[in-house]
Coordinates of C-alpha atoms and ligand atoms in Angstrom, one line a residue:
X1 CA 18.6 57.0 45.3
X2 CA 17.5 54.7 42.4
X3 CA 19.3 54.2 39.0
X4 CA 18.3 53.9 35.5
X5 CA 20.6 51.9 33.3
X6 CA 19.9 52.2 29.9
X7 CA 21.9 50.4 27.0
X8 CA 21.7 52.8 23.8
X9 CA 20.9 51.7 20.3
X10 CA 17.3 50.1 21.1
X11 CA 15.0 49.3 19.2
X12 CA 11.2 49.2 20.1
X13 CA 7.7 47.4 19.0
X14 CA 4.7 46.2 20.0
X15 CA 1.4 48.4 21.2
X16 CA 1.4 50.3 24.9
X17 CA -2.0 51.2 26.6
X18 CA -1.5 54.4 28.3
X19 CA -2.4 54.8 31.9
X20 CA -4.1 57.6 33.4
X21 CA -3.5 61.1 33.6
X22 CA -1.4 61.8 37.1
X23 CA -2.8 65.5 36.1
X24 CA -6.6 64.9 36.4
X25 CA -6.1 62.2 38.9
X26 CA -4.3 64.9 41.5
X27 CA -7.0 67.6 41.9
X28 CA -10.3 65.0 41.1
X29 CA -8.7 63.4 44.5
X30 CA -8.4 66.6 46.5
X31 CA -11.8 67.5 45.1
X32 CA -13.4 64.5 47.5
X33 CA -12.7 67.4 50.1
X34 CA -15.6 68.7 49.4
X35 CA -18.1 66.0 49.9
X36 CA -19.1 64.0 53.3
X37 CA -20.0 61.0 50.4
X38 CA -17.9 58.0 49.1
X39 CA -16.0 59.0 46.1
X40 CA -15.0 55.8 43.9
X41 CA -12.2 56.1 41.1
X42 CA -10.6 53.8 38.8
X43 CA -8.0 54.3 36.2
X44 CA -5.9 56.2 38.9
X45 CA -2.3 55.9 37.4
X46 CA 0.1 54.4 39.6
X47 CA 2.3 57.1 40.1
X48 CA 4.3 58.6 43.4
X49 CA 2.7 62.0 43.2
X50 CA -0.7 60.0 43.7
X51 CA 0.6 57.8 46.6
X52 CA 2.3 61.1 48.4
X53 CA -1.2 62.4 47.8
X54 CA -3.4 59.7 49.1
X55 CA -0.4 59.5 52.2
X56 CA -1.8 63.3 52.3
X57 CA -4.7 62.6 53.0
X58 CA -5.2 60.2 55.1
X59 CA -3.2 62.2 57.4
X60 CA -6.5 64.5 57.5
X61 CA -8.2 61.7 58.6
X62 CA -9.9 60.9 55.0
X63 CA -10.6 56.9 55.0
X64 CA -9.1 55.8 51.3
X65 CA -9.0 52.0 49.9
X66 CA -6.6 51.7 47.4
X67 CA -6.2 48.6 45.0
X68 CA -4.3 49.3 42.0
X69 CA -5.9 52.1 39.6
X70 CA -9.0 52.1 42.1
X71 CA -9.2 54.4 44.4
X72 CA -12.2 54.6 46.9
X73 CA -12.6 58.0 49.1
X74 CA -14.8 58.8 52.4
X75 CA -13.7 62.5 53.4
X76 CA -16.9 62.2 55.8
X77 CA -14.8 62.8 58.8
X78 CA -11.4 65.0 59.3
X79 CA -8.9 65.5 61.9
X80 CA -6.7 68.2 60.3
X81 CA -6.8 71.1 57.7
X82 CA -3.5 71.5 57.7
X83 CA -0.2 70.7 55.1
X84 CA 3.2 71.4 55.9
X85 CA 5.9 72.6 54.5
X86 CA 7.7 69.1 53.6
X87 CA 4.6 67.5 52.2
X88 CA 3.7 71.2 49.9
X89 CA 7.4 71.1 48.8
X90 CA 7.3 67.8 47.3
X91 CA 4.4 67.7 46.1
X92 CA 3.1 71.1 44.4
X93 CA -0.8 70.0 43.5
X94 CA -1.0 70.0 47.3
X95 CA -2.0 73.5 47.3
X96 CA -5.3 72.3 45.4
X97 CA -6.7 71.4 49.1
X98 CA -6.6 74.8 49.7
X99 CA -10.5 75.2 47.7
X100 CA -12.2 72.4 48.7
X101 CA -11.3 73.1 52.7
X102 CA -12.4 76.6 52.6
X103 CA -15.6 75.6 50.4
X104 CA -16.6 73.2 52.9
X105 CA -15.1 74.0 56.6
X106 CA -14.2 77.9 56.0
X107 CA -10.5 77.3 56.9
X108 CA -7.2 76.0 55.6
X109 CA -3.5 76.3 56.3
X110 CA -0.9 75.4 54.1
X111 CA 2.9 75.6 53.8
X112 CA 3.8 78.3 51.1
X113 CA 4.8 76.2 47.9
X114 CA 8.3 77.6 47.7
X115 CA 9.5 77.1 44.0
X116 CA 10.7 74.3 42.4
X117 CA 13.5 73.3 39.3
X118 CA 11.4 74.6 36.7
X119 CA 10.5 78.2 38.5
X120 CA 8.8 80.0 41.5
X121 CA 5.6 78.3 41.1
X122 CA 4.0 81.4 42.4
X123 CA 0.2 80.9 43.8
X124 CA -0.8 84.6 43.6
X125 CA -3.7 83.7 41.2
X126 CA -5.1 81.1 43.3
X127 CA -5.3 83.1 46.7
X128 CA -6.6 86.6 44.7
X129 CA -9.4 84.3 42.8
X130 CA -10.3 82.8 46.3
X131 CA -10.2 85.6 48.0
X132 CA -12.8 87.4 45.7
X133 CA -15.1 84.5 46.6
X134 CA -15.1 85.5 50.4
X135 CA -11.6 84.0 51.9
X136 CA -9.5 86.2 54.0
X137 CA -5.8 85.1 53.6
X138 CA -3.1 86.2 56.0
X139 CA 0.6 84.8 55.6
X140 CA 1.7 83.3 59.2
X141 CA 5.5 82.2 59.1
X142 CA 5.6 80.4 55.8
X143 CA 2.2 79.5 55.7
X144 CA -0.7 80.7 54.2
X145 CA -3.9 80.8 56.5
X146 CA -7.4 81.3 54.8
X147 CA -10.8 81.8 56.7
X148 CA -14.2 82.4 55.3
X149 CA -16.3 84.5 57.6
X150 CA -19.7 82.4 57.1
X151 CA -19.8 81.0 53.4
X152 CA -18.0 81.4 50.3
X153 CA -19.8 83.8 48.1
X154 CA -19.8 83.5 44.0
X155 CA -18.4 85.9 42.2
X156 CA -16.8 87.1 39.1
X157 CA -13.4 86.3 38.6
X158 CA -10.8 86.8 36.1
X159 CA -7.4 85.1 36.0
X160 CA -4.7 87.6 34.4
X161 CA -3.2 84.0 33.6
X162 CA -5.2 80.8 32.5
X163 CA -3.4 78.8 35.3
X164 CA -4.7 75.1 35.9
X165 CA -4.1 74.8 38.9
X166 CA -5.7 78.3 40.1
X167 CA -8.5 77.2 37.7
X168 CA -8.4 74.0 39.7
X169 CA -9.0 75.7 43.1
X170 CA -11.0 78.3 42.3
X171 CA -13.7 75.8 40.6
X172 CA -14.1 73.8 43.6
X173 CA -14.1 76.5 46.2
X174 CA -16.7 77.6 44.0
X175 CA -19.1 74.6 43.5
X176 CA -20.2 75.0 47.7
X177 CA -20.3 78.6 47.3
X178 CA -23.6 80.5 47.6
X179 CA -25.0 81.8 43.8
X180 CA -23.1 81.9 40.3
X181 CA -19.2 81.8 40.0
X182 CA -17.9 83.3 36.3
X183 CA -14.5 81.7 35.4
X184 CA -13.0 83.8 32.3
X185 CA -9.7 83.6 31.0
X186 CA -10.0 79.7 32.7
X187 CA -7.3 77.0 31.8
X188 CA -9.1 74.6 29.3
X189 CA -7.3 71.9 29.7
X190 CA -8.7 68.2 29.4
X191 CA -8.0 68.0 33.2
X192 CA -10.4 70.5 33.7
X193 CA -12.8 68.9 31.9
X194 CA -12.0 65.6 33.8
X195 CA -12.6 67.4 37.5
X196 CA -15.5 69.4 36.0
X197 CA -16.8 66.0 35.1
X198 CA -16.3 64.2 38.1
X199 CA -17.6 67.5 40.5
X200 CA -21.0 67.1 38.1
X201 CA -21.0 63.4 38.6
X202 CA -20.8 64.4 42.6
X203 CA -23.6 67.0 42.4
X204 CA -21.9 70.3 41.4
X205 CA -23.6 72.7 38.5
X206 CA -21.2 73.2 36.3
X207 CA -21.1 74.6 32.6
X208 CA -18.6 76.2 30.2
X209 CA -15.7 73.4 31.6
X210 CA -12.8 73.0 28.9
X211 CA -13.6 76.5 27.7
X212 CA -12.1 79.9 28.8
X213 CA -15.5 80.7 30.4
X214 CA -16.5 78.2 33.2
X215 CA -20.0 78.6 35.1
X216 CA -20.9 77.4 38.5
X217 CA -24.0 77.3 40.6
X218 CA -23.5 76.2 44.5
X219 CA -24.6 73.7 45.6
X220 CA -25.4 72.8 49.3
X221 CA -24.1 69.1 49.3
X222 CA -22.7 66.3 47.3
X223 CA -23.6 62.8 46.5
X224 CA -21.7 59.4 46.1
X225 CA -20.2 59.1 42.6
X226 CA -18.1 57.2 40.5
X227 CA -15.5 58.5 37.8
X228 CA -13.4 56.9 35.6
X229 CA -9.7 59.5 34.9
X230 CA -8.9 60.2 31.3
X231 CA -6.0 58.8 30.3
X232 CA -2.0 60.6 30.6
X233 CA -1.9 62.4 27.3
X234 CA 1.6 63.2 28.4
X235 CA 2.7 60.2 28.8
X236 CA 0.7 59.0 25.3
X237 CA 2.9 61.9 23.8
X238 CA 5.8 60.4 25.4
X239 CA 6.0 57.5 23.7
X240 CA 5.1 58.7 20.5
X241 CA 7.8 60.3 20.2
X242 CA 10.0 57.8 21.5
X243 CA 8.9 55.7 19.1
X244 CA 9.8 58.4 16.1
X245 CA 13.4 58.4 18.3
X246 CA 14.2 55.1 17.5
X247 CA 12.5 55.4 14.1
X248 CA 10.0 52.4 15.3
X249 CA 6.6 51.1 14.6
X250 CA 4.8 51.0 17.9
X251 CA 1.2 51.7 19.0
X252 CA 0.1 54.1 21.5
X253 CA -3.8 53.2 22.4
X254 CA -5.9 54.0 25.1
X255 CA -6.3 57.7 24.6
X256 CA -8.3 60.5 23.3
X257 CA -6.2 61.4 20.6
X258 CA -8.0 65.0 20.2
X259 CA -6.5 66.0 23.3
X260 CA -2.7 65.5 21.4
X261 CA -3.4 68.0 18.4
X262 CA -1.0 70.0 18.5
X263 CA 1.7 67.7 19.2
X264 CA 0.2 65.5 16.2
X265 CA 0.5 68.8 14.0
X266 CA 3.9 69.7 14.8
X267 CA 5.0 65.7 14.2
X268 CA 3.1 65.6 10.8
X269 CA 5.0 69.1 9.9
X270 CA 8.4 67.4 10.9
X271 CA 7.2 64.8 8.8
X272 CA 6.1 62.0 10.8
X273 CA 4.2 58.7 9.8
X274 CA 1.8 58.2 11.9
X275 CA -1.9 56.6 11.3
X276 CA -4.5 58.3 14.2
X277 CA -7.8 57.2 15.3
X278 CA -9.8 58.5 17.8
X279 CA -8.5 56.4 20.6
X280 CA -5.0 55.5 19.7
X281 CA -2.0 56.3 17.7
X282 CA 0.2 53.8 15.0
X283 CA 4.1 55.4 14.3
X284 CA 5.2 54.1 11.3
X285 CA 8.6 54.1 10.2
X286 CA 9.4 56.6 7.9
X287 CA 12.4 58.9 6.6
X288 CA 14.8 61.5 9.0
X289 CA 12.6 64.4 10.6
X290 CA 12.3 68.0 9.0
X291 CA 13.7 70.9 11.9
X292 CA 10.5 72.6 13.2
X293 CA 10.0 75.7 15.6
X294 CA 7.3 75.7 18.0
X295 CA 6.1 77.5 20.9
X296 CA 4.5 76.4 24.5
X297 CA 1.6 77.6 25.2
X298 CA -1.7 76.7 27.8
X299 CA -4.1 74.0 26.1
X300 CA -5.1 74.0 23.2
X301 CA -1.2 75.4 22.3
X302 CA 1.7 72.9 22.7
X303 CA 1.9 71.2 26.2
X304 CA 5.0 72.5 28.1
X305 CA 5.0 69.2 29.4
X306 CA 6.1 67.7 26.1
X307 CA 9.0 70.6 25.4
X308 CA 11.4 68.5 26.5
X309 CA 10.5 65.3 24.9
X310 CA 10.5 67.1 21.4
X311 CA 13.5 68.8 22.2
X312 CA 15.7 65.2 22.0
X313 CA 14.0 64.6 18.9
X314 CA 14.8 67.7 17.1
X315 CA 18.4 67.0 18.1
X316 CA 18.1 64.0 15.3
X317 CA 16.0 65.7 12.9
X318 CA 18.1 67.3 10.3
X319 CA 18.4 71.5 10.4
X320 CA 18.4 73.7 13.1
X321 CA 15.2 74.2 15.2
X322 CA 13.7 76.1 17.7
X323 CA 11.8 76.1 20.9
X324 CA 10.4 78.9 23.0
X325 CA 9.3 78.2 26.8
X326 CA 6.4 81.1 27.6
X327 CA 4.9 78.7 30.5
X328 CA 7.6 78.4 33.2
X329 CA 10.6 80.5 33.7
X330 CA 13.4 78.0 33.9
X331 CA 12.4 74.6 31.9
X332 CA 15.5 74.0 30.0
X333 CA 17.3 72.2 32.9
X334 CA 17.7 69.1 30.3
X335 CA 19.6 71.3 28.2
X336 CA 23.7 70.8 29.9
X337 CA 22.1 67.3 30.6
X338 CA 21.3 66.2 26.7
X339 CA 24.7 68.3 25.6
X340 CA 26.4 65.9 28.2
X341 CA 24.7 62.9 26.1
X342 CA 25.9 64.6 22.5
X343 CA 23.0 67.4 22.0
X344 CA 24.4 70.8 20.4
X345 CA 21.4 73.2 21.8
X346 CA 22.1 76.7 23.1
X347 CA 20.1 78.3 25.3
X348 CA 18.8 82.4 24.7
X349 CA 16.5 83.5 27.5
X350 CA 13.5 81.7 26.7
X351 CA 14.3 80.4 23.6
X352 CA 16.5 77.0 23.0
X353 CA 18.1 76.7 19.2
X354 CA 18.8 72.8 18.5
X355 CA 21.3 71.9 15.8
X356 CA 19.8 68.4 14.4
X357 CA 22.0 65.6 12.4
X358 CA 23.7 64.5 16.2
X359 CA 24.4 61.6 17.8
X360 CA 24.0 60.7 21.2
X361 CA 26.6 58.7 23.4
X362 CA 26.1 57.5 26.4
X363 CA 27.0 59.3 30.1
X364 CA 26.2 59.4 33.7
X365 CA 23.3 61.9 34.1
X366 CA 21.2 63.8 36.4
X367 CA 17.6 64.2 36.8
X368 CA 16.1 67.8 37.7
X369 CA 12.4 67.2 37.2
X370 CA 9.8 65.1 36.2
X371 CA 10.1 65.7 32.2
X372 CA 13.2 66.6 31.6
X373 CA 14.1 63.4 33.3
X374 CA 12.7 61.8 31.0
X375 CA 13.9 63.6 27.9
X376 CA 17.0 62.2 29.1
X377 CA 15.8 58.5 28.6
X378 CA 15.1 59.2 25.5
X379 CA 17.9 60.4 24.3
X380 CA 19.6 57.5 26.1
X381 CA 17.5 54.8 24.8
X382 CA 19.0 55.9 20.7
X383 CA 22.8 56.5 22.2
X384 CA 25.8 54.4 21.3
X385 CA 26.6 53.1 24.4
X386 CA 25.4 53.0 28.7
X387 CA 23.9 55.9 29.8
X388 CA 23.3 56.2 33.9
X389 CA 20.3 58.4 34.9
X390 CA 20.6 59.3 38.3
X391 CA 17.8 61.1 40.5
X392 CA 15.1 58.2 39.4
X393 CA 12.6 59.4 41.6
X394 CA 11.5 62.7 39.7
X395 CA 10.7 60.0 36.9
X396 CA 8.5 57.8 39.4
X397 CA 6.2 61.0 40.3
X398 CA 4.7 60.7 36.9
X399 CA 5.5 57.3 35.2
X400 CA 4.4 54.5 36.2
X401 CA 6.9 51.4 36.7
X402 CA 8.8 53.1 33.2
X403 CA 11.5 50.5 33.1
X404 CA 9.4 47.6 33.0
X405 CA 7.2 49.9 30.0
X406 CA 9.8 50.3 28.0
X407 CA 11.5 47.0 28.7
X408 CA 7.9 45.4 27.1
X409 CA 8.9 47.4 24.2
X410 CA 12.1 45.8 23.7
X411 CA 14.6 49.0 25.4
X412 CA 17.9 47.4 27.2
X413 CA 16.7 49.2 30.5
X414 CA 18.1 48.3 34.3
X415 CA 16.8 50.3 37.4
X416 CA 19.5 49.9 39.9
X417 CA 17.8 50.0 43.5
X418 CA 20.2 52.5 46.3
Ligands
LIG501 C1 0.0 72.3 36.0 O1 0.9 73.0 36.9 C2 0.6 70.9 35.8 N1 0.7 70.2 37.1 C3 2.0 71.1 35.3 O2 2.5 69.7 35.0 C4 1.9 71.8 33.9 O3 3.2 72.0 33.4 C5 1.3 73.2 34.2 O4 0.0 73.0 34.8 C6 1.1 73.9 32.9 O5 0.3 73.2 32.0 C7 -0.5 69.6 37.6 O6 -1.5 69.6 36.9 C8 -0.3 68.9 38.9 P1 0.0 76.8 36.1 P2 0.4 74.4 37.6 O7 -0.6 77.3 37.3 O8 -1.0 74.3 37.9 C9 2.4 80.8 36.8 C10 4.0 68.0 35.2 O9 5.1 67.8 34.7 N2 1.5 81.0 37.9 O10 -0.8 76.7 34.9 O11 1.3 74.7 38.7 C11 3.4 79.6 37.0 O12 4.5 80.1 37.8 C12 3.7 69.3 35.8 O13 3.1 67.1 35.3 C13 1.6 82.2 38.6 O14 2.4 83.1 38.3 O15 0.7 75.4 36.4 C14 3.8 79.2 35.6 O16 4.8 80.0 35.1 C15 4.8 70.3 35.7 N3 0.8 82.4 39.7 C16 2.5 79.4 34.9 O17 1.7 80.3 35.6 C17 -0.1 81.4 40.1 O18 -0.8 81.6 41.1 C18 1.7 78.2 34.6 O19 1.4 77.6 35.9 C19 -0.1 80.2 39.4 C20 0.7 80.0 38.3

């Protein structure tokens, strides 16, 4: 397995252009499913969860040509509807084929998820919103099987959650169904909007998309489209405040800042100087961070995907802060992993309490998942001394080539190939 050696004490500049978002990119690819049209895509980030993905598929038999971020998809003939259990392990979003099958063939099987680092993962909400449009779901050793007697039927549906990737399913099983689906309580993520965009681009009636109440009309087919995908404003948030880390000027562009508002509030309450347009972001150098507290919460509330990125930050901001997890059940698995690198951050239920004023040193440490892996480089990239990040490869499902990014940027960065 790959490692990341990392020589502390860097300091960054220069501009980044962010690539796009792994998390619109995974279900607008599954949403080609649906459709016996080509599909064309560009700006499809160059990640591993994509390549397991378009590996995925091709297994069913989908034709895919793939040339750096473009991505071109014929789903006009295929062999298979099924995914098992090593391929739904690795990669979670596979579940996402489960909508789009039953939409347009009326079965699917897939390997229960099983959970992950960061918690069960439960898909409770997804099979109970399909199964109100017309899917009949019976659990046959480990997998789940769904069947539609004729054709998916619109309905009413409310999530007791605003899950994305429920949202996800449900909206395409939806846009083949027969009459009006009612989303409420729907994720409103920008990734939503970005599917929602692409299905409309494709043929589907959709309204309401990136509010809590989405609209769909069926459709009886699909037409060729192209899409561009929105830009990782994950990743855009990454680096932000990596550059805020290292207290360096550095431009983030290439992203629709709106969809970073709440991480640009909490960053201006710390105190941060940063200049934002509409497209990208300038970090200016500026004086030691105020503590904060926030909370995670679904879109438009602070991204659970960026907890653990602020949480190496607050460790250098000076005062005691606070974070509270309300998305996932277990996403502090950085936490023994940044105290091993210098953090003093104590863990209470769902609720970390970071002392600030420390200083990192570098250590040998372990990946768990894809963000707090890369908390970890953060925290590694401002310590006195080597730090060794083992486990690479949860890193390489949603950056893309990260050591040659942030070597650009001036970071003493090594990945060691095992
Ligand atoms: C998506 O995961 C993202 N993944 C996650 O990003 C992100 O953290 C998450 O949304 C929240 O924003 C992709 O888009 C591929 P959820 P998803 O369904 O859809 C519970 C990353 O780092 N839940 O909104 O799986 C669930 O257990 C990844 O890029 C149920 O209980 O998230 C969790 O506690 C990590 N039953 C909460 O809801 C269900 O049926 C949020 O899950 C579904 C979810």
């Amino acid at each position: 397995m790959d490692k990341l050696i990392i020589n502390g004490r860097s300091k960054i500049s220069g501009s980044i252009n962010v690539h796009g978002s792994k998390n619109a990119a995974l279900p607008i690819i599954v949403s080609s499913l649906l459709s016996d049209k080509i599909l064309k895509l560009s700006n499809v980030p160059n990640v591993v969860d994509v390549l397991n993905l378009i590996k995925l598929l091709k297994n069913y038999g989908v034709k895919i040509l793939h040339n750096k971020d473009i991505v071109h998809i014929n789903s006009k003939k295929i062999k298979n509807l099924s995914a098992d259990y090593d391929v739904v392990r690795k990669m979670r979003a596979s579940i996402l084929i489960l909508g789009p099958l039953l939409s347009r063939f009326g079965r699917a099987r897939i390997s229960l998820p099983g959970g992950c680092a960061i918690g069960t993962r439960p898909i409770d909400i997804h099979l109970s919103g399909l199964s109100k449009l017309g899917v009949n779901f019976e659990i046959q050793n480990g997998f789940v099987v769904g069947s539609v007697k004729s054709q998916l039927i619109g309905n009413k549906i409310k999530l007791p959650f605003p899950s994305v990737g429920a949202t996800e399913n449900i909206l395409m099983a939806s846009v083949l169904a027969k009459g009006e689906t009612k989303i409420s309580n729907a994720a409103r993520e920008p990734e939503i909007e970005d599917l929602s965009n692409c299905l409309i681009k494709m043929g589907a009636k959709i309204e309401g998309h990136g509010s809590k109440n989405i609209y769909v009309q069926g459709v009886t087919n699909l037409k060729t489209a192209r899409h561009q995908i929105i830009s990782d404003r994950i990743v855009a948030g990454t680096y932000i405040i990596a550059a805020l880390i290292l207290n360096s000027s550095l431009e983030i562009k290439n992203f629709n800042t709106t969809y970073l508002k709440s991480l640009i509030n909490v960053l201006k309450k710390m105190g941060a100087n940063l200049k934002v347009s509409k497209f990208s972001i300038k970090v200016l150098k500026g004086p030691k961070l105020k503590s904060t507290s926030i909370l995670t919460n679904p879109y438009p509330g602070f991204p659970t995907d960026l907890q653990a990125q602020l949480m190496t930050l607050m460790c250098l901001s000076d005062g005691k802060s606070k974070i509270k997890e309300t998305i996932f059940e277990n996403r502090f698995m950085h936490v023994p992993e940044l105290n091993r690198l210098g953090a003093k951050i104590i863990v209470e239920k769902d609720t970390a309490i970071i002392l600030g004023n420390q200083t990192f040193k570098g250590a040998q440490v372990m990946a768990s998942d894809l963000r707090a892996s890369i908390s970890l480089v953060l925290a590694a990239m401002n310590a006195n001394g080597q730090t060794t990040l083992n486990r690479v490869y949860h890193l390489d499902r949603g950056y893309e080539n990260i050591e040659k990014t942030l070597g650009s940027l001036g970071v003493k960065i090594k990945r060691k190939k095992n």
